[in-house]
PDB file of C-alpha atoms in Angstrom:
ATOM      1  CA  UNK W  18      33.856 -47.406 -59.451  1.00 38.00           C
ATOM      2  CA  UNK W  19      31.451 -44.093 -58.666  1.00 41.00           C
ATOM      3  CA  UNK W  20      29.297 -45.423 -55.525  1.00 40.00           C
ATOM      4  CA  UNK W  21      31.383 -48.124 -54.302  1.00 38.00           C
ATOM      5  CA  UNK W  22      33.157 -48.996 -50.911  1.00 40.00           C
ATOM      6  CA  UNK W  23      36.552 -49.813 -51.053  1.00 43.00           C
ATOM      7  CA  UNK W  24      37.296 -51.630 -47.695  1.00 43.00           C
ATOM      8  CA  UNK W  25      41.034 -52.753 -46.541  1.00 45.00           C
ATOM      9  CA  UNK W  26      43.591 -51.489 -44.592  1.00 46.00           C
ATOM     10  CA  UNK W  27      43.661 -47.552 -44.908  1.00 47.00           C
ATOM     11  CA  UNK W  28      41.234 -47.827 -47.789  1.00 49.00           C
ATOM     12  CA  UNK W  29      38.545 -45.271 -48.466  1.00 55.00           C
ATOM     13  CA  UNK W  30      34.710 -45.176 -47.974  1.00 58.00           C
ATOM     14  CA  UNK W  31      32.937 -43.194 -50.916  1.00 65.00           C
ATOM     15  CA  UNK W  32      29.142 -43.639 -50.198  1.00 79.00           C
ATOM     16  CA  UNK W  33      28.356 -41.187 -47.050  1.00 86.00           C
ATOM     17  CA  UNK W  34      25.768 -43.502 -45.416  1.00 89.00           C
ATOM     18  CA  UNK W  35      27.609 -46.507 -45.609  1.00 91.00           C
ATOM     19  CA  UNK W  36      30.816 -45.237 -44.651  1.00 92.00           C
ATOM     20  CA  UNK W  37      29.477 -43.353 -41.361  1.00 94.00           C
ATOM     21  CA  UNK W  38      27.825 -46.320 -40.558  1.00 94.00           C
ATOM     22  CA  UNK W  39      30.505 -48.606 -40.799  1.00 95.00           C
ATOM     23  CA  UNK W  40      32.649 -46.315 -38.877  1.00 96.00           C
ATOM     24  CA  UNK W  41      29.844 -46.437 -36.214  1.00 96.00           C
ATOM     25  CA  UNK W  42      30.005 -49.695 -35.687  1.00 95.00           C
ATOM     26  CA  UNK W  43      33.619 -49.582 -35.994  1.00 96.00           C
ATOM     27  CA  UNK W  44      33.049 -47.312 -32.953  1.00 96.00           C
ATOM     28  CA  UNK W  45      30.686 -49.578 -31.592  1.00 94.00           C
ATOM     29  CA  UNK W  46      33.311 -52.332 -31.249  1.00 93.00           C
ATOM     30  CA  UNK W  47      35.591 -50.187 -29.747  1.00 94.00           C
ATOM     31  CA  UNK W  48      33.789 -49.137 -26.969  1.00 91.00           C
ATOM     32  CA  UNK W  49      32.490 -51.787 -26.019  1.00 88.00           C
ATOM     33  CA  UNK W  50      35.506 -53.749 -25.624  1.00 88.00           C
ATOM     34  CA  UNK W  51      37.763 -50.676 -24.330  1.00 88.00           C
ATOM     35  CA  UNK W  52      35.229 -48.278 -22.560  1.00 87.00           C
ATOM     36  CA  UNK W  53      34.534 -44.769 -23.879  1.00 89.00           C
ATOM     37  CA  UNK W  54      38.193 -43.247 -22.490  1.00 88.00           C
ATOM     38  CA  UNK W  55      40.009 -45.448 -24.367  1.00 90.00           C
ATOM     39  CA  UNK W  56      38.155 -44.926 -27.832  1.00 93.00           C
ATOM     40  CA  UNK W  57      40.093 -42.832 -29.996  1.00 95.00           C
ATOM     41  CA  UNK W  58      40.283 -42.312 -33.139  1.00 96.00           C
ATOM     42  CA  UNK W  59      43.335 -44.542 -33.725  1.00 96.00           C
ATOM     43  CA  UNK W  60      41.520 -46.949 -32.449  1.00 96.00           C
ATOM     44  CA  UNK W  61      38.438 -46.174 -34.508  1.00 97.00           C
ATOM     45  CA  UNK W  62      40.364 -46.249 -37.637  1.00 96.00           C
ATOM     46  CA  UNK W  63      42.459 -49.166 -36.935  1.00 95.00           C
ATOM     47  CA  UNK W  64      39.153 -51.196 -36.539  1.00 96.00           C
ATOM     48  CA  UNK W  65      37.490 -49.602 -39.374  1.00 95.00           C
ATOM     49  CA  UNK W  66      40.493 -50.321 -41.332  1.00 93.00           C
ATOM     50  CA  UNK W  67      40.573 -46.984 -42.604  1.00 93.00           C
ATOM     51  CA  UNK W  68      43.013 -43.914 -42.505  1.00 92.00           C
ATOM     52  CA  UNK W  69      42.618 -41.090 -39.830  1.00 93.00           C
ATOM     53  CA  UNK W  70      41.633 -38.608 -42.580  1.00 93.00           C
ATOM     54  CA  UNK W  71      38.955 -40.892 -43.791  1.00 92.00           C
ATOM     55  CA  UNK W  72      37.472 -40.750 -40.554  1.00 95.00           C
ATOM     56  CA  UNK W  73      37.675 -36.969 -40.417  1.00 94.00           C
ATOM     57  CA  UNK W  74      36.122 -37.051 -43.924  1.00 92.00           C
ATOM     58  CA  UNK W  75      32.897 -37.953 -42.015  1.00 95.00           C
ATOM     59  CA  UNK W  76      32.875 -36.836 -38.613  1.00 96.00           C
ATOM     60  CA  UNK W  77      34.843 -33.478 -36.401  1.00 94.00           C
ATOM     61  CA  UNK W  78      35.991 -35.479 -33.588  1.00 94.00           C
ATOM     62  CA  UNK W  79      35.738 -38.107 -31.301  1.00 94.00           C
ATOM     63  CA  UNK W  80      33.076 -36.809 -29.665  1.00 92.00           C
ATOM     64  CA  UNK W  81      31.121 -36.362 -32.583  1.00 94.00           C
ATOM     65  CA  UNK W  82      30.995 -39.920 -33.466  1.00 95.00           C
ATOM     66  CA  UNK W  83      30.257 -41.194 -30.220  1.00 92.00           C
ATOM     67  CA  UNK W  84      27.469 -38.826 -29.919  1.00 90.00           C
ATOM     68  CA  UNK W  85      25.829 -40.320 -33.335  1.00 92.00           C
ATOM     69  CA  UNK W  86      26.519 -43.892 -32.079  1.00 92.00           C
ATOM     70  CA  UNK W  87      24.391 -43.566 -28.927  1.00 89.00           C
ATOM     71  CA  UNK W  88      22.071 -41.921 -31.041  1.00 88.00           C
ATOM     72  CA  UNK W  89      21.775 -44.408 -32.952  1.00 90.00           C
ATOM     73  CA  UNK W  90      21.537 -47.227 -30.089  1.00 88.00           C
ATOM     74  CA  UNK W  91      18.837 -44.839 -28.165  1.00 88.00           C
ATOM     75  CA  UNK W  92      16.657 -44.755 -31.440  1.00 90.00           C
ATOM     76  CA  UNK W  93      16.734 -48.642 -30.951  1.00 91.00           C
ATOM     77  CA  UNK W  94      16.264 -49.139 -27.554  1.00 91.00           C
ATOM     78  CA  UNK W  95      13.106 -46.865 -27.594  1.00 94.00           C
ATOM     79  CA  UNK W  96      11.779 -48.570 -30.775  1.00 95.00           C
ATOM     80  CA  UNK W  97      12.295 -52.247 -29.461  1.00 95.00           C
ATOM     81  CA  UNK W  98      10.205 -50.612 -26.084  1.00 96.00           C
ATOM     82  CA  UNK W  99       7.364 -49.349 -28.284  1.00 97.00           C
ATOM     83  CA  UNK W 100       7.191 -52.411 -29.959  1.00 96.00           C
ATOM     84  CA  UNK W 101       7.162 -54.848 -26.644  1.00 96.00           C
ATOM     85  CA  UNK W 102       5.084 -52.368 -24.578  1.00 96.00           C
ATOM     86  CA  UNK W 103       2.477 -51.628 -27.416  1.00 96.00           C
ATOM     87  CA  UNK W 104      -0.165 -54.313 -25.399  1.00 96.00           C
ATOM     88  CA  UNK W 105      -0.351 -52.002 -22.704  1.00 97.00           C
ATOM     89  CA  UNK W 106      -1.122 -48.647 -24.635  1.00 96.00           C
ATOM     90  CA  UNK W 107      -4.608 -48.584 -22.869  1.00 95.00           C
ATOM     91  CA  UNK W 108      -3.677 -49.164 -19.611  1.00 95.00           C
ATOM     92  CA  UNK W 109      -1.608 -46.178 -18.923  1.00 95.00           C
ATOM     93  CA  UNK W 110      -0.322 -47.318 -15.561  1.00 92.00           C
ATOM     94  CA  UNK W 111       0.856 -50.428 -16.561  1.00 93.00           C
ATOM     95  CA  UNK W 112       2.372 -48.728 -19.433  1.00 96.00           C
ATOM     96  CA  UNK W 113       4.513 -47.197 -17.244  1.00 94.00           C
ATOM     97  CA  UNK W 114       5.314 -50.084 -15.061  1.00 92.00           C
ATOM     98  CA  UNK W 115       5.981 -52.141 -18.410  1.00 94.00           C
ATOM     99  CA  UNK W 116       8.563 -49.548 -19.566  1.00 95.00           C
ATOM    100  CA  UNK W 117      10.793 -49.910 -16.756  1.00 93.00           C
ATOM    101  CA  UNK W 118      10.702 -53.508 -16.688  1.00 92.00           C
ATOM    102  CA  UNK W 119      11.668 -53.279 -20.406  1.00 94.00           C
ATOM    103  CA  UNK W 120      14.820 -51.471 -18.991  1.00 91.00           C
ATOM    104  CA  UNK W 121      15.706 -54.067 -16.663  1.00 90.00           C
ATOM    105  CA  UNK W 122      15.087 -57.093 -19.035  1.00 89.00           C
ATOM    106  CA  UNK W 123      17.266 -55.034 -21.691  1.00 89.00           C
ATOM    107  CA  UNK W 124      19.650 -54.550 -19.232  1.00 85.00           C
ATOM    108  CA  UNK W 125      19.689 -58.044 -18.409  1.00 84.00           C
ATOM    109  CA  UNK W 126      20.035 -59.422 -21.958  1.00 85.00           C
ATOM    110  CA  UNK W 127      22.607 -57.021 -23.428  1.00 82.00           C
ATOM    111  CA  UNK W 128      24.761 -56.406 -20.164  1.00 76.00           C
ATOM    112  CA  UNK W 129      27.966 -57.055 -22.159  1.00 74.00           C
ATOM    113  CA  UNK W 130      26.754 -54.744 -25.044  1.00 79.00           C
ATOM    114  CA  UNK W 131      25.098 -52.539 -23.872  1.00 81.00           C
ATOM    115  CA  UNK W 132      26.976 -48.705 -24.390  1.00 82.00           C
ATOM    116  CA  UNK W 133      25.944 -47.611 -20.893  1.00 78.00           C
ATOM    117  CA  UNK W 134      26.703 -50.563 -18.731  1.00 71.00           C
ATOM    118  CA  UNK W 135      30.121 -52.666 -17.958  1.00 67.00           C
ATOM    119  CA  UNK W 136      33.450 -50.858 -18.610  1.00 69.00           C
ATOM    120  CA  UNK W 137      31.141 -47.489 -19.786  1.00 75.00           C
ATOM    121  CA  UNK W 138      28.512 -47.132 -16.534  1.00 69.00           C
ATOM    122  CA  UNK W 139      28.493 -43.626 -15.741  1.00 72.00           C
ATOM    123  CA  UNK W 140      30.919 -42.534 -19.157  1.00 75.00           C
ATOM    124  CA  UNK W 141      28.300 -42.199 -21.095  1.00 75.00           C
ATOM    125  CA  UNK W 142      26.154 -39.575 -19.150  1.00 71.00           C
ATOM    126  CA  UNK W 143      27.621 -36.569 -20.865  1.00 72.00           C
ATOM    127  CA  UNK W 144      26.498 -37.870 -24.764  1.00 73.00           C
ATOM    128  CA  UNK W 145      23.214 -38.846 -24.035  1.00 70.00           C
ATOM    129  CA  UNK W 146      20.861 -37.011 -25.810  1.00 61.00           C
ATOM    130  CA  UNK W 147      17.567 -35.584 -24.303  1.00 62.00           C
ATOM    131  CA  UNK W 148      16.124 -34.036 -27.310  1.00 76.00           C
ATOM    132  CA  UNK W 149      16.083 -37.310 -29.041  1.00 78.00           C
ATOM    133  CA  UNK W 150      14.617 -38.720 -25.834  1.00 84.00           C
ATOM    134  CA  UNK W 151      12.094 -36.322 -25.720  1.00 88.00           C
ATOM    135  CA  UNK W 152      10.537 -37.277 -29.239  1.00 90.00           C
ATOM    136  CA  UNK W 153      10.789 -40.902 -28.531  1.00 93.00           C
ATOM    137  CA  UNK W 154       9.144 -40.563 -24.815  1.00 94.00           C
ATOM    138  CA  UNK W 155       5.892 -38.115 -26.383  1.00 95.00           C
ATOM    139  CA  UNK W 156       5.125 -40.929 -29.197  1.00 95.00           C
ATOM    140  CA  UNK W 157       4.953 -44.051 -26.411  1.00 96.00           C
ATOM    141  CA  UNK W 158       3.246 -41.764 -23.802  1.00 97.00           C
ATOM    142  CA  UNK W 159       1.263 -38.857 -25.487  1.00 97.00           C
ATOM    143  CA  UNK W 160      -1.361 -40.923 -26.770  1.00 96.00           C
ATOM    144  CA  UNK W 161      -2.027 -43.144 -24.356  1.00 97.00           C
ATOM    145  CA  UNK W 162      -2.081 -40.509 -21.363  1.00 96.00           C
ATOM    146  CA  UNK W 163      -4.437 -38.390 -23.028  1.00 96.00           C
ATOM    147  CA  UNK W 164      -6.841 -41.547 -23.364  1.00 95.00           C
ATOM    148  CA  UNK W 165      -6.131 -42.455 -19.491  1.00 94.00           C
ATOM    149  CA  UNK W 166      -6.744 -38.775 -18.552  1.00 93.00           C
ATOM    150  CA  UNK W 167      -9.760 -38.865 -20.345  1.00 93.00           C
ATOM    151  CA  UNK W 168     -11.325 -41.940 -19.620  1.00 93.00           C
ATOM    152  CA  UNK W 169     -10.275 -41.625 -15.908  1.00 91.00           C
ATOM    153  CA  UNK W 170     -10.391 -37.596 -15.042  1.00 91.00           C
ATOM    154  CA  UNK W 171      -6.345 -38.134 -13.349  1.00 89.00           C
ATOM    155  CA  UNK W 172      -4.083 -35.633 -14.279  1.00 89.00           C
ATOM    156  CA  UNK W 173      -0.745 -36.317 -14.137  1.00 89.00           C
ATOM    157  CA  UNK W 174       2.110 -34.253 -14.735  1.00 93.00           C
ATOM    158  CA  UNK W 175       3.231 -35.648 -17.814  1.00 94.00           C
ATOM    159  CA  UNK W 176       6.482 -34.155 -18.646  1.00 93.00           C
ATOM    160  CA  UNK W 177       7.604 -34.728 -14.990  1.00 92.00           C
ATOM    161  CA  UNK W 178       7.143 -38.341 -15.145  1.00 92.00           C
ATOM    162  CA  UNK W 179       8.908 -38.349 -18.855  1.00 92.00           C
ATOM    163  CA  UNK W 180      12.294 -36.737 -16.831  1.00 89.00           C
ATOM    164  CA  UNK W 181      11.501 -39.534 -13.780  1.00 90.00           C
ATOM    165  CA  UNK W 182      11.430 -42.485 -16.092  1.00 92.00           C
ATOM    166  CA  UNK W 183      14.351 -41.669 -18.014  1.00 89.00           C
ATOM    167  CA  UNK W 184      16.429 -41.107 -14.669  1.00 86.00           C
ATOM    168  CA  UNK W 185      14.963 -44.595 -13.848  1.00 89.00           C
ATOM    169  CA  UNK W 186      15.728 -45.980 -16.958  1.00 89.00           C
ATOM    170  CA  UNK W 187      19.437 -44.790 -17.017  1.00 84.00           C
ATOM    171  CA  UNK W 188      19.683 -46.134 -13.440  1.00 85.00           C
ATOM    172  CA  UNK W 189      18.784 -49.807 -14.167  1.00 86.00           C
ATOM    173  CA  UNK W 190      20.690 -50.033 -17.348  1.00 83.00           C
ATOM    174  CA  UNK W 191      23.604 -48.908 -14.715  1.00 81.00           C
ATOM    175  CA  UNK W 192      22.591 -51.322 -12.214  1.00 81.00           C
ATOM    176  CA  UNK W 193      20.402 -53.825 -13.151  1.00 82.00           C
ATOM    177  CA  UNK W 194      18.339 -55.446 -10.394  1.00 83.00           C
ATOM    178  CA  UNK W 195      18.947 -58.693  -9.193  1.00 79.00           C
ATOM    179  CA  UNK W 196      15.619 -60.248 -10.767  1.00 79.00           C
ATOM    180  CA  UNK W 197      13.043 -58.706 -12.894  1.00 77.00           C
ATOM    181  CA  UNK W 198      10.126 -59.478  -9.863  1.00 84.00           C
ATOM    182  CA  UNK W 199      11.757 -57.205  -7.333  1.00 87.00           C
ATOM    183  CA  UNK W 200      11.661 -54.111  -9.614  1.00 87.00           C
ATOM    184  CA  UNK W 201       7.700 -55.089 -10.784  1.00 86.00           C
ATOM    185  CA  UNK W 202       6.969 -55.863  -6.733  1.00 88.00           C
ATOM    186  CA  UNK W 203       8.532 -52.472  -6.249  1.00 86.00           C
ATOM    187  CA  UNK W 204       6.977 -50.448  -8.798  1.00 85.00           C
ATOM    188  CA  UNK W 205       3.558 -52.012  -7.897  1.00 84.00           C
ATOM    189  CA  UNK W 206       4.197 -51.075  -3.948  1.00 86.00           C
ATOM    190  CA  UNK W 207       4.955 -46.944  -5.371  1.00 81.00           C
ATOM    191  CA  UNK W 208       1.861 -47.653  -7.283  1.00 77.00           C
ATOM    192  CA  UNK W 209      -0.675 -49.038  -4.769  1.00 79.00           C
ATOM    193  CA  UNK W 210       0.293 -46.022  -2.356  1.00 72.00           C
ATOM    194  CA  UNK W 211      -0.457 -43.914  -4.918  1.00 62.00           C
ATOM    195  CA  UNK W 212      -4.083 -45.275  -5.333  1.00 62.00           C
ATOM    196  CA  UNK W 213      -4.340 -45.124  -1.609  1.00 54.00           C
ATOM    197  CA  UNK W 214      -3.689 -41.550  -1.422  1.00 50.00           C
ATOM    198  CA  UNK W 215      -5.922 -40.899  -4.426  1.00 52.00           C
ATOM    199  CA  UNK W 216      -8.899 -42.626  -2.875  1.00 49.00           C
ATOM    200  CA  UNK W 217      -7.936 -40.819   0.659  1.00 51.00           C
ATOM    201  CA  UNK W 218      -8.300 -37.411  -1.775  1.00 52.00           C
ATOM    202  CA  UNK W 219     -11.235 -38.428  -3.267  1.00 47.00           C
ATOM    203  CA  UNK W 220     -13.109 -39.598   0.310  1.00 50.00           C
ATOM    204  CA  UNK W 221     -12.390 -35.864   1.663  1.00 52.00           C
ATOM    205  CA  UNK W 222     -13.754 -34.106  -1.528  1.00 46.00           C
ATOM    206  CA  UNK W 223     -16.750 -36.332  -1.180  1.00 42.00           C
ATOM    207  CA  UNK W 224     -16.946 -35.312   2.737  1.00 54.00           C
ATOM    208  CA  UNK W 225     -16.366 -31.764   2.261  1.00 55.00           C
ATOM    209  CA  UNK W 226     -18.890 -31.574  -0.717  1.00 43.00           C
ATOM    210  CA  UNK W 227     -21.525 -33.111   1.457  1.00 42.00           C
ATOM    211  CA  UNK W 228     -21.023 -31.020   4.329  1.00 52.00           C
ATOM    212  CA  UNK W 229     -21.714 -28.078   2.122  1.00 48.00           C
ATOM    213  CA  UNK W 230     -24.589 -29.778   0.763  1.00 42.00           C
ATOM    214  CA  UNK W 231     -25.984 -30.138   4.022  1.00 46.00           C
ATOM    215  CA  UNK W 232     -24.759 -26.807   5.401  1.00 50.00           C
ATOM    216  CA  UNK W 233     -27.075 -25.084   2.194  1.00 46.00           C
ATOM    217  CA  UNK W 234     -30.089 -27.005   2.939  1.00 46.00           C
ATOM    218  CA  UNK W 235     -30.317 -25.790   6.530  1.00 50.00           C
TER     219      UNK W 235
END
């Protein structure tokens, strides 16, 4: 019948999106439980329970498909931290603090599942996508920066902390912290001395303005 999906052994898939993503999570299974170098597509297909040409039907290669899985996994890992983080949206700071202690608390829940951890730590580096983290990075920071910058006169150089929170992010999932308090304790510590060396900055302009101030009035 026109539309349907004819699973079984070698059997093939005849709606696009159901058949891609059933050989994604096909994929999915794979590496997870074999690590990235041992995915092939063999392997794909024998867990799909499909044919080697059905899988071709669908994707070029190997790398193709595990490219769209971690796509895939990305788009849900950012959306779950949007979601979980959205609290914080006017307190750009903690915003950033919060989204790093998303990625340990993610990394602690889904160790066994999770594409870039386990048998795949450091595999995965070559497939992940910065485009697509790009886009998902500007809609849970854009907004809220431009508020903080605003409201607060701090510039901050955006796209350079996007690039340092990814790294950051990709680091924990890698190798989780112990407990979530020592990253927080740790982040707050960075943080504090950051605040110290804004209000040193702002003390000197205030001293070097006044000097002026006095110097004119002489």
């Amino acid at each position: 019948m026109a539309g349907e999906t004819r699973w079984g052994k070698r059997s093939r898939l005849d709606d696009p999106d159901q058949a891609r993503n059933h050989i994604l999570s096909a994929t999915y299974h794979v590496v997870t439980n074999k690590g990235v170098d041992k995915t092939t597509i063999s392997e794909i297909a024998k867990q799909a329970k499909v044919s080697r040409p059905t899988i071709y039907r669908y994707f070029d290669s190997r790398d193709e498909i595990i490219q769209c899985l971690l796509n895939k996994r990305q788009g849900d890992f950012f959306e779950r931290m949007y979601e979980e983080t959205l609290r914080y949206r006017n307190d750009f700071p903690r915003l950033v603090e919060e989204l790093l202690c998303f990625a340990q608390q993610f990394a602690a829940r889904n160790r066994a599942s999770d594409l870039v951890s386990g048998p795949n730590a450091g595999r995965m580096v070559n497939y992940f996508p910065s485009d697509e983290a790009e886009r998902h990075f500007a809609k849970i920071l854009d907004e809220p920066y431009q508020n903080y910058r605003y409201t607060t006169g701090n510039v901050v150089d955006l796209e350079s902390l996007k690039g340092f929170l990814g790294v950051m992010m990709l680091s924990i999932r890698l190798y989780p912290y112990k407990n979530h308090e020592t990253l927080r304790n740790q982040l707050q510590a960075i943080m504090a001395l950051g605040r110290t060396a804004s209000r040193e900055e702002s003390t000197k302009t205030f001293d070097s303005l006044k000097k002026n101030t006095m110097r004119n009035s002489r």
